[in-house]
Amino acid sequence: MSAYLVACRFALLAMAKNRLAAVLLIVFIPVWITVAKTLTTPETFPFRLRATGTWLRAGGDEITMISGSLNAVSLLVGFLMFSAARRTRAFDRRLTAAGYPRTALLGAKLTTLAVASLLVSSYATAWMLLFWTPLQPFLLGLAVLAVCLVYGAMGMCLALFLRGEVEGLVTIIMTSIIDLAPQNPVASTTADKALVELLPSYGSLQTSLAAGFTRNATVSPLLHSAAWLTALTATALAAFALRTRSHPPLRADDRRRVARRGARPRRRGEG
């Protein structure tokens, strides 16, 4: 337990020292939500909520604000977790090689993901509530939290396979655009297609729209988010465990062979 607490403390401190992420959190999210709300047409649009099959009507500014908020938090949490996992990658290997329990490090990473997602989703939801009063504020916050968890796990996963922060940031940006753009009922005619159910933010966007414009507690779409979160988290943790696995101890005959090899005097010409 003490190893887990120590790992959590250092992981959270490392995340808090990410100044770029802090600036993006404080500035980018409010600016994005303000622009989406004030510069988009408030004209009412009819759209079909695919999760329930019901037709709804809502202002274009409110729909765009929801989609833009999910886009902003997914980028921020994805980049934050990617950066944190990438910076501690080599240090984690040294710790596990020295005998530090991998379970403590894995638990610390999951705790960091949960804390970062809760912080960012609460902040973004609070800013949306300044401009708009959804019918189900709590459900809206839950939907935003879900997309934060999914993209945070995606960032952890990408950090194990991509070398630099530029590659990770570009990958997260492009994934978020490809993910959310086809689902916006205002900007896209493909929002009602069956393929959108395969996208990472489908559950969050459908739940957010239901929370904003209906009084029905539509939480079934979040099962899609749970599936994405489980798959990405399992991949990230499995890759971490494989890359930090400890080597098995040498057998007695291997130890004797290594000892003889180490005690053998060097011959002339050997390095």
PDB file of C-alpha atoms in Angstrom:
ATOM      1  CA  MET A   1       0.000   0.000   0.000  1.00  0.00           C
ATOM      2  CA  SER A   2       2.822   2.400   0.840  1.00  0.00           C
ATOM      3  CA  ALA A   3       4.464   1.699  -2.537  1.00  0.00           C
ATOM      4  CA  TYR A   4       1.182   2.564  -4.277  1.00  0.00           C
ATOM      5  CA  LEU A   5       0.798   5.824  -2.331  1.00  0.00           C
ATOM      6  CA  VAL A   6       4.363   6.869  -3.097  1.00  0.00           C
ATOM      7  CA  ALA A   7       3.880   6.083  -6.786  1.00  0.00           C
ATOM      8  CA  CYS A   8       0.599   8.034  -6.819  1.00  0.00           C
ATOM      9  CA  ARG A   9       2.197  11.045  -5.209  1.00  0.00           C
ATOM     10  CA  PHE A  10       5.027  11.223  -7.724  1.00  0.00           C
ATOM     11  CA  ALA A  11       2.690  10.546 -10.674  1.00  0.00           C
ATOM     12  CA  LEU A  12       0.321  13.329  -9.639  1.00  0.00           C
ATOM     13  CA  LEU A  13       3.204  15.717  -9.024  1.00  0.00           C
ATOM     14  CA  ALA A  14       4.621  14.978 -12.462  1.00  0.00           C
ATOM     15  CA  MET A  15       1.226  15.646 -14.002  1.00  0.00           C
ATOM     16  CA  ALA A  16       0.828  18.907 -12.075  1.00  0.00           C
ATOM     17  CA  LYS A  17       4.178  20.145 -13.409  1.00  0.00           C
ATOM     18  CA  ASN A  18       2.957  19.965 -17.002  1.00  0.00           C
ATOM     19  CA  ARG A  19       2.623  23.704 -17.603  1.00  0.00           C
ATOM     20  CA  LEU A  20       1.376  23.391 -21.160  1.00  0.00           C
ATOM     21  CA  ALA A  21      -1.509  21.195 -20.045  1.00  0.00           C
ATOM     22  CA  ALA A  22      -2.340  23.652 -17.264  1.00  0.00           C
ATOM     23  CA  VAL A  23      -2.454  26.556 -19.730  1.00  0.00           C
ATOM     24  CA  LEU A  24      -4.629  24.554 -22.110  1.00  0.00           C
ATOM     25  CA  LEU A  25      -6.987  23.666 -19.269  1.00  0.00           C
ATOM     26  CA  ILE A  26      -7.335  27.236 -18.018  1.00  0.00           C
ATOM     27  CA  VAL A  27      -7.472  28.970 -21.407  1.00  0.00           C
ATOM     28  CA  PHE A  28      -8.302  26.569 -24.218  1.00  0.00           C
ATOM     29  CA  ILE A  29     -11.478  25.030 -22.784  1.00  0.00           C
ATOM     30  CA  PRO A  30     -13.201  28.344 -21.862  1.00  0.00           C
ATOM     31  CA  VAL A  31     -12.216  29.933 -25.183  1.00  0.00           C
ATOM     32  CA  TRP A  32     -13.430  26.950 -27.183  1.00  0.00           C
ATOM     33  CA  ILE A  33     -16.778  26.789 -25.355  1.00  0.00           C
ATOM     34  CA  THR A  34     -17.271  30.569 -25.618  1.00  0.00           C
ATOM     35  CA  VAL A  35     -16.538  30.582 -29.351  1.00  0.00           C
ATOM     36  CA  ALA A  36     -18.827  27.605 -29.998  1.00  0.00           C
ATOM     37  CA  LYS A  37     -21.676  29.203 -28.078  1.00  0.00           C
ATOM     38  CA  THR A  38     -21.408  32.799 -29.265  1.00  0.00           C
ATOM     39  CA  LEU A  39     -20.326  32.430 -32.910  1.00  0.00           C
ATOM     40  CA  THR A  40     -22.541  29.537 -33.966  1.00  0.00           C
ATOM     41  CA  THR A  41     -26.064  30.144 -35.165  1.00  0.00           C
ATOM     42  CA  PRO A  42     -28.759  29.672 -32.500  1.00  0.00           C
ATOM     43  CA  GLU A  43     -31.166  28.479 -35.186  1.00  0.00           C
ATOM     44  CA  THR A  44     -33.052  25.373 -34.114  1.00  0.00           C
ATOM     45  CA  PHE A  45     -32.118  22.143 -35.893  1.00  0.00           C
ATOM     46  CA  PRO A  46     -34.083  18.885 -35.897  1.00  0.00           C
ATOM     47  CA  PHE A  47     -31.954  15.787 -35.470  1.00  0.00           C
ATOM     48  CA  ARG A  48     -32.425  12.126 -34.647  1.00  0.00           C
ATOM     49  CA  LEU A  49     -30.843  10.816 -31.466  1.00  0.00           C
ATOM     50  CA  ARG A  50     -29.542   7.491 -32.705  1.00  0.00           C
ATOM     51  CA  ALA A  51     -29.290   5.948 -29.236  1.00  0.00           C
ATOM     52  CA  THR A  52     -33.068   6.135 -28.718  1.00  0.00           C
ATOM     53  CA  GLY A  53     -34.405   6.750 -32.205  1.00  0.00           C
ATOM     54  CA  THR A  54     -36.297   9.869 -31.109  1.00  0.00           C
ATOM     55  CA  TRP A  55     -36.307  13.176 -32.975  1.00  0.00           C
ATOM     56  CA  LEU A  56     -35.198  16.266 -31.056  1.00  0.00           C
ATOM     57  CA  ARG A  57     -34.887  19.967 -31.781  1.00  0.00           C
ATOM     58  CA  ALA A  58     -32.075  22.071 -30.373  1.00  0.00           C
ATOM     59  CA  GLY A  59     -30.147  25.240 -31.090  1.00  0.00           C
ATOM     60  CA  GLY A  60     -27.130  24.903 -33.333  1.00  0.00           C
ATOM     61  CA  ASP A  61     -25.040  26.829 -30.831  1.00  0.00           C
ATOM     62  CA  GLU A  62     -25.872  24.399 -28.023  1.00  0.00           C
ATOM     63  CA  ILE A  63     -25.193  21.309 -30.145  1.00  0.00           C
ATOM     64  CA  THR A  64     -21.890  22.762 -31.336  1.00  0.00           C
ATOM     65  CA  MET A  65     -20.936  23.693 -27.779  1.00  0.00           C
ATOM     66  CA  ILE A  66     -21.457  20.096 -26.656  1.00  0.00           C
ATOM     67  CA  SER A  67     -19.451  18.676 -29.562  1.00  0.00           C
ATOM     68  CA  GLY A  68     -16.729  21.305 -29.141  1.00  0.00           C
ATOM     69  CA  SER A  69     -16.458  20.651 -25.414  1.00  0.00           C
ATOM     70  CA  LEU A  70     -16.016  16.922 -25.962  1.00  0.00           C
ATOM     71  CA  ASN A  71     -13.394  17.682 -28.596  1.00  0.00           C
ATOM     72  CA  ALA A  72     -11.509  20.023 -26.254  1.00  0.00           C
ATOM     73  CA  VAL A  73     -11.444  17.715 -23.235  1.00  0.00           C
ATOM     74  CA  SER A  74     -10.508  14.677 -25.327  1.00  0.00           C
ATOM     75  CA  LEU A  75      -7.516  16.523 -26.762  1.00  0.00           C
ATOM     76  CA  LEU A  76      -6.431  17.842 -23.379  1.00  0.00           C
ATOM     77  CA  VAL A  77      -6.696  14.633 -21.353  1.00  0.00           C
ATOM     78  CA  GLY A  78      -5.298  12.533 -24.191  1.00  0.00           C
ATOM     79  CA  PHE A  79      -2.240  14.773 -24.498  1.00  0.00           C
ATOM     80  CA  LEU A  80      -1.836  15.047 -20.712  1.00  0.00           C
ATOM     81  CA  MET A  81      -1.793  11.294 -20.164  1.00  0.00           C
ATOM     82  CA  PHE A  82       0.393  10.720 -23.231  1.00  0.00           C
ATOM     83  CA  SER A  83       2.954  13.234 -21.998  1.00  0.00           C
ATOM     84  CA  ALA A  84       2.927  11.867 -18.436  1.00  0.00           C
ATOM     85  CA  ALA A  85       3.307   8.244 -19.558  1.00  0.00           C
ATOM     86  CA  ARG A  86       6.039   9.111 -22.053  1.00  0.00           C
ATOM     87  CA  ARG A  87       8.119  11.106 -19.573  1.00  0.00           C
ATOM     88  CA  THR A  88       8.068   8.361 -16.945  1.00  0.00           C
ATOM     89  CA  ARG A  89       8.595   5.466 -19.370  1.00  0.00           C
ATOM     90  CA  ALA A  90      12.346   5.036 -18.827  1.00  0.00           C
ATOM     91  CA  PHE A  91      12.091   5.739 -15.091  1.00  0.00           C
ATOM     92  CA  ASP A  92       9.391   3.075 -14.703  1.00  0.00           C
ATOM     93  CA  ARG A  93      11.691   0.534 -16.315  1.00  0.00           C
ATOM     94  CA  ARG A  94      14.495   1.373 -13.909  1.00  0.00           C
ATOM     95  CA  LEU A  95      12.137   1.156 -10.938  1.00  0.00           C
ATOM     96  CA  THR A  96      10.813  -2.259 -11.886  1.00  0.00           C
ATOM     97  CA  ALA A  97      14.339  -3.487 -12.649  1.00  0.00           C
ATOM     98  CA  ALA A  98      15.287  -2.440  -9.126  1.00  0.00           C
ATOM     99  CA  GLY A  99      12.397  -4.425  -7.671  1.00  0.00           C
ATOM    100  CA  TYR A 100       9.663  -1.805  -7.316  1.00  0.00           C
ATOM    101  CA  PRO A 101       6.261  -3.542  -7.594  1.00  0.00           C
ATOM    102  CA  ARG A 102       4.648  -3.117 -10.980  1.00  0.00           C
ATOM    103  CA  THR A 103       1.184  -3.317  -9.438  1.00  0.00           C
ATOM    104  CA  ALA A 104       1.878  -0.104  -7.523  1.00  0.00           C
ATOM    105  CA  LEU A 105       2.973   1.682 -10.693  1.00  0.00           C
ATOM    106  CA  LEU A 106      -0.045   0.401 -12.616  1.00  0.00           C
ATOM    107  CA  GLY A 107      -2.380   1.508  -9.830  1.00  0.00           C
ATOM    108  CA  ALA A 108      -0.767   4.949  -9.777  1.00  0.00           C
ATOM    109  CA  LYS A 109      -1.290   5.340 -13.534  1.00  0.00           C
ATOM    110  CA  LEU A 110      -4.961   4.423 -13.242  1.00  0.00           C
ATOM    111  CA  THR A 111      -5.382   6.830 -10.334  1.00  0.00           C
ATOM    112  CA  THR A 112      -3.741   9.620 -12.334  1.00  0.00           C
ATOM    113  CA  LEU A 113      -6.091   8.910 -15.237  1.00  0.00           C
ATOM    114  CA  ALA A 114      -9.123   9.104 -12.948  1.00  0.00           C
ATOM    115  CA  VAL A 115      -7.986  12.324 -11.239  1.00  0.00           C
ATOM    116  CA  ALA A 116      -7.110  14.077 -14.500  1.00  0.00           C
ATOM    117  CA  SER A 117     -10.388  13.038 -16.135  1.00  0.00           C
ATOM    118  CA  LEU A 118     -12.475  14.133 -13.165  1.00  0.00           C
ATOM    119  CA  LEU A 119     -10.716  17.488 -12.937  1.00  0.00           C
ATOM    120  CA  VAL A 120     -10.977  18.326 -16.644  1.00  0.00           C
ATOM    121  CA  SER A 121     -14.556  17.087 -17.047  1.00  0.00           C
ATOM    122  CA  SER A 122     -15.754  19.049 -14.009  1.00  0.00           C
ATOM    123  CA  TYR A 123     -14.081  22.215 -15.285  1.00  0.00           C
ATOM    124  CA  ALA A 124     -15.524  21.865 -18.795  1.00  0.00           C
ATOM    125  CA  THR A 125     -19.010  21.049 -17.509  1.00  0.00           C
ATOM    126  CA  ALA A 126     -18.957  24.070 -15.200  1.00  0.00           C
ATOM    127  CA  TRP A 127     -18.105  26.340 -18.148  1.00  0.00           C
ATOM    128  CA  MET A 128     -20.941  24.902 -20.219  1.00  0.00           C
ATOM    129  CA  LEU A 129     -23.362  25.527 -17.365  1.00  0.00           C
ATOM    130  CA  LEU A 130     -22.396  29.218 -17.410  1.00  0.00           C
ATOM    131  CA  PHE A 131     -23.858  29.553 -20.918  1.00  0.00           C
ATOM    132  CA  TRP A 132     -26.626  26.990 -20.900  1.00  0.00           C
ATOM    133  CA  THR A 133     -28.927  25.030 -18.617  1.00  0.00           C
ATOM    134  CA  PRO A 134     -29.248  21.390 -19.716  1.00  0.00           C
ATOM    135  CA  LEU A 135     -32.189  19.337 -18.555  1.00  0.00           C
ATOM    136  CA  GLN A 136     -29.891  16.816 -16.825  1.00  0.00           C
ATOM    137  CA  PRO A 137     -26.640  18.501 -15.692  1.00  0.00           C
ATOM    138  CA  PHE A 138     -25.323  15.475 -13.784  1.00  0.00           C
ATOM    139  CA  LEU A 139     -25.759  13.171 -16.778  1.00  0.00           C
ATOM    140  CA  LEU A 140     -23.983  15.740 -18.941  1.00  0.00           C
ATOM    141  CA  GLY A 141     -21.016  15.752 -16.564  1.00  0.00           C
ATOM    142  CA  LEU A 142     -20.952  11.951 -16.583  1.00  0.00           C
ATOM    143  CA  ALA A 143     -20.825  11.923 -20.377  1.00  0.00           C
ATOM    144  CA  VAL A 144     -17.930  14.400 -20.426  1.00  0.00           C
ATOM    145  CA  LEU A 145     -16.106  12.312 -17.819  1.00  0.00           C
ATOM    146  CA  ALA A 146     -16.524   9.223 -20.000  1.00  0.00           C
ATOM    147  CA  VAL A 147     -14.842  10.783 -23.033  1.00  0.00           C
ATOM    148  CA  CYS A 148     -12.017  12.059 -20.817  1.00  0.00           C
ATOM    149  CA  LEU A 149     -11.382   8.534 -19.526  1.00  0.00           C
ATOM    150  CA  VAL A 150     -11.439   7.047 -23.025  1.00  0.00           C
ATOM    151  CA  TYR A 151      -8.974   9.544 -24.496  1.00  0.00           C
ATOM    152  CA  GLY A 152      -6.806   9.488 -21.385  1.00  0.00           C
ATOM    153  CA  ALA A 153      -6.460   5.724 -21.760  1.00  0.00           C
ATOM    154  CA  MET A 154      -5.741   6.270 -25.454  1.00  0.00           C
ATOM    155  CA  GLY A 155      -2.942   8.672 -24.543  1.00  0.00           C
ATOM    156  CA  MET A 156      -1.422   6.112 -22.164  1.00  0.00           C
ATOM    157  CA  CYS A 157      -1.603   3.494 -24.899  1.00  0.00           C
ATOM    158  CA  LEU A 158      -0.009   5.700 -27.554  1.00  0.00           C
ATOM    159  CA  ALA A 159       2.851   6.643 -25.213  1.00  0.00           C
ATOM    160  CA  LEU A 160       4.062   3.053 -25.296  1.00  0.00           C
ATOM    161  CA  PHE A 161       4.319   2.978 -29.093  1.00  0.00           C
ATOM    162  CA  LEU A 162       5.155   6.544 -30.206  1.00  0.00           C
ATOM    163  CA  ARG A 163       8.505   8.131 -29.435  1.00  0.00           C
ATOM    164  CA  GLY A 164       7.948  11.902 -29.452  1.00  0.00           C
ATOM    165  CA  GLU A 165       5.317  14.298 -28.138  1.00  0.00           C
ATOM    166  CA  VAL A 166       4.713  15.742 -31.607  1.00  0.00           C
ATOM    167  CA  GLU A 167       3.723  12.335 -32.973  1.00  0.00           C
ATOM    168  CA  GLY A 168       1.431  11.708 -30.014  1.00  0.00           C
ATOM    169  CA  LEU A 169      -0.209  15.128 -30.172  1.00  0.00           C
ATOM    170  CA  VAL A 170      -0.842  14.907 -33.920  1.00  0.00           C
ATOM    171  CA  THR A 171      -2.263  11.409 -33.565  1.00  0.00           C
ATOM    172  CA  ILE A 172      -4.630  12.468 -30.781  1.00  0.00           C
ATOM    173  CA  ILE A 173      -5.744  15.579 -32.702  1.00  0.00           C
ATOM    174  CA  MET A 174      -6.456  13.662 -35.897  1.00  0.00           C
ATOM    175  CA  THR A 175      -8.240  10.888 -34.012  1.00  0.00           C
ATOM    176  CA  SER A 176     -10.466  13.384 -32.217  1.00  0.00           C
ATOM    177  CA  ILE A 177     -11.346  15.163 -35.469  1.00  0.00           C
ATOM    178  CA  ILE A 178     -12.149  11.924 -37.287  1.00  0.00           C
ATOM    179  CA  ASP A 179     -14.104  10.798 -34.235  1.00  0.00           C
ATOM    180  CA  LEU A 180     -16.310  13.818 -33.525  1.00  0.00           C
ATOM    181  CA  ALA A 181     -16.744  15.586 -36.867  1.00  0.00           C
ATOM    182  CA  PRO A 182     -18.981  12.907 -38.444  1.00  0.00           C
ATOM    183  CA  GLN A 183     -21.177  12.827 -35.324  1.00  0.00           C
ATOM    184  CA  ASN A 184     -22.127  16.502 -35.120  1.00  0.00           C
ATOM    185  CA  PRO A 185     -25.799  16.739 -36.199  1.00  0.00           C
ATOM    186  CA  VAL A 186     -25.327  20.352 -37.301  1.00  0.00           C
ATOM    187  CA  ALA A 187     -22.194  19.986 -39.401  1.00  0.00           C
ATOM    188  CA  SER A 188     -22.510  16.460 -40.760  1.00  0.00           C
ATOM    189  CA  THR A 189     -25.082  14.393 -42.612  1.00  0.00           C
ATOM    190  CA  THR A 190     -23.491  11.154 -41.380  1.00  0.00           C
ATOM    191  CA  ALA A 191     -24.445  11.620 -37.717  1.00  0.00           C
ATOM    192  CA  ASP A 192     -27.255   9.087 -38.059  1.00  0.00           C
ATOM    193  CA  LYS A 193     -25.246   6.360 -39.796  1.00  0.00           C
ATOM    194  CA  ALA A 194     -24.640   3.007 -38.153  1.00  0.00           C
ATOM    195  CA  LEU A 195     -20.844   3.301 -38.375  1.00  0.00           C
ATOM    196  CA  VAL A 196     -20.747   6.177 -35.875  1.00  0.00           C
ATOM    197  CA  GLU A 197     -21.477   3.638 -33.133  1.00  0.00           C
ATOM    198  CA  LEU A 198     -17.929   2.330 -33.567  1.00  0.00           C
ATOM    199  CA  LEU A 199     -16.311   5.696 -32.788  1.00  0.00           C
ATOM    200  CA  PRO A 200     -14.724   6.318 -29.358  1.00  0.00           C
ATOM    201  CA  SER A 201     -16.868   9.331 -28.398  1.00  0.00           C
ATOM    202  CA  TYR A 202     -20.187   7.948 -29.642  1.00  0.00           C
ATOM    203  CA  GLY A 203     -21.412   7.089 -26.151  1.00  0.00           C
ATOM    204  CA  SER A 204     -20.429  10.451 -24.689  1.00  0.00           C
ATOM    205  CA  LEU A 205     -21.959  12.542 -27.475  1.00  0.00           C
ATOM    206  CA  GLN A 206     -25.226  10.613 -27.521  1.00  0.00           C
ATOM    207  CA  THR A 207     -25.510  10.804 -23.738  1.00  0.00           C
ATOM    208  CA  SER A 208     -24.642  14.518 -23.747  1.00  0.00           C
ATOM    209  CA  LEU A 209     -27.342  15.281 -26.308  1.00  0.00           C
ATOM    210  CA  ALA A 210     -29.858  13.249 -24.340  1.00  0.00           C
ATOM    211  CA  ALA A 211     -28.836  15.013 -21.119  1.00  0.00           C
ATOM    212  CA  GLY A 212     -29.168  18.423 -22.705  1.00  0.00           C
ATOM    213  CA  PHE A 213     -32.490  18.109 -24.473  1.00  0.00           C
ATOM    214  CA  THR A 214     -34.476  15.259 -22.886  1.00  0.00           C
ATOM    215  CA  ARG A 215     -35.527  14.219 -19.416  1.00  0.00           C
ATOM    216  CA  ASN A 216     -34.848  10.538 -20.084  1.00  0.00           C
ATOM    217  CA  ALA A 217     -31.848   9.066 -18.290  1.00  0.00           C
ATOM    218  CA  THR A 218     -30.216   7.651 -21.423  1.00  0.00           C
ATOM    219  CA  VAL A 219     -27.090   5.896 -20.162  1.00  0.00           C
ATOM    220  CA  SER A 220     -26.979   2.864 -22.485  1.00  0.00           C
ATOM    221  CA  PRO A 221     -24.647   4.634 -24.975  1.00  0.00           C
ATOM    222  CA  LEU A 222     -22.033   4.819 -22.233  1.00  0.00           C
ATOM    223  CA  LEU A 223     -21.604   1.072 -22.626  1.00  0.00           C
ATOM    224  CA  HIS A 224     -19.763   1.915 -25.849  1.00  0.00           C
ATOM    225  CA  SER A 225     -17.481   4.215 -23.868  1.00  0.00           C
ATOM    226  CA  ALA A 226     -16.924   1.478 -21.288  1.00  0.00           C
ATOM    227  CA  ALA A 227     -15.934  -0.961 -24.037  1.00  0.00           C
ATOM    228  CA  TRP A 228     -13.426   1.497 -25.528  1.00  0.00           C
ATOM    229  CA  LEU A 229     -12.059   2.328 -22.070  1.00  0.00           C
ATOM    230  CA  THR A 230     -11.614  -1.342 -21.179  1.00  0.00           C
ATOM    231  CA  ALA A 231      -9.894  -2.186 -24.467  1.00  0.00           C
ATOM    232  CA  LEU A 232      -7.511   0.788 -24.406  1.00  0.00           C
ATOM    233  CA  THR A 233      -6.674   0.432 -20.713  1.00  0.00           C
ATOM    234  CA  ALA A 234      -6.046  -3.300 -21.035  1.00  0.00           C
ATOM    235  CA  THR A 235      -3.765  -2.705 -24.022  1.00  0.00           C
ATOM    236  CA  ALA A 236      -1.812   0.022 -22.229  1.00  0.00           C
ATOM    237  CA  LEU A 237      -1.396  -1.983 -19.022  1.00  0.00           C
ATOM    238  CA  ALA A 238      -0.474  -5.178 -20.872  1.00  0.00           C
ATOM    239  CA  ALA A 239       2.147  -3.341 -22.937  1.00  0.00           C
ATOM    240  CA  PHE A 240       3.510  -1.692 -19.792  1.00  0.00           C
ATOM    241  CA  ALA A 241       3.734  -5.047 -18.013  1.00  0.00           C
ATOM    242  CA  LEU A 242       5.554  -6.637 -20.966  1.00  0.00           C
ATOM    243  CA  ARG A 243       8.036  -3.799 -21.335  1.00  0.00           C
ATOM    244  CA  THR A 244       8.882  -3.710 -17.637  1.00  0.00           C
ATOM    245  CA  ARG A 245       8.868  -7.448 -16.943  1.00  0.00           C
ATOM    246  CA  SER A 246      11.699  -8.585 -14.731  1.00  0.00           C
ATOM    247  CA  HIS A 247      14.157 -11.157 -15.965  1.00  0.00           C
ATOM    248  CA  PRO A 248      13.968 -14.574 -14.254  1.00  0.00           C
ATOM    249  CA  PRO A 249      16.793 -15.343 -11.804  1.00  0.00           C
ATOM    250  CA  LEU A 250      19.746 -17.316 -13.168  1.00  0.00           C
ATOM    251  CA  ARG A 251      19.954 -20.997 -12.408  1.00  0.00           C
ATOM    252  CA  ALA A 252      22.843 -22.380 -10.358  1.00  0.00           C
ATOM    253  CA  ASP A 253      24.778 -23.693 -13.365  1.00  0.00           C
ATOM    254  CA  ASP A 254      24.243 -20.393 -15.194  1.00  0.00           C
ATOM    255  CA  ARG A 255      25.579 -18.477 -12.205  1.00  0.00           C
ATOM    256  CA  ARG A 256      28.679 -20.685 -12.085  1.00  0.00           C
ATOM    257  CA  ARG A 257      29.208 -20.203 -15.827  1.00  0.00           C
ATOM    258  CA  VAL A 258      28.918 -16.428 -15.480  1.00  0.00           C
ATOM    259  CA  ALA A 259      31.256 -16.475 -12.470  1.00  0.00           C
ATOM    260  CA  ARG A 260      33.876 -18.502 -14.353  1.00  0.00           C
ATOM    261  CA  ARG A 261      33.566 -16.205 -17.340  1.00  0.00           C
ATOM    262  CA  GLY A 262      34.003 -13.180 -15.102  1.00  0.00           C
ATOM    263  CA  ALA A 263      36.970 -14.677 -13.262  1.00  0.00           C
ATOM    264  CA  ARG A 264      38.737 -15.819 -16.420  1.00  0.00           C
ATOM    265  CA  PRO A 265      41.851 -13.661 -16.990  1.00  0.00           C
ATOM    266  CA  ARG A 266      41.785 -11.567 -20.107  1.00  0.00           C
ATOM    267  CA  ARG A 267      43.916 -12.681 -22.970  1.00  0.00           C
ATOM    268  CA  ARG A 268      46.018 -10.344 -24.984  1.00  0.00           C
ATOM    269  CA  GLY A 269      43.911  -8.520 -27.528  1.00  0.00           C
ATOM    270  CA  GLU A 270      40.594  -8.897 -25.647  1.00  0.00           C
ATOM    271  CA  GLY A 271      38.685  -5.634 -24.975  1.00  0.00           C
TER     272      GLY A 271
END
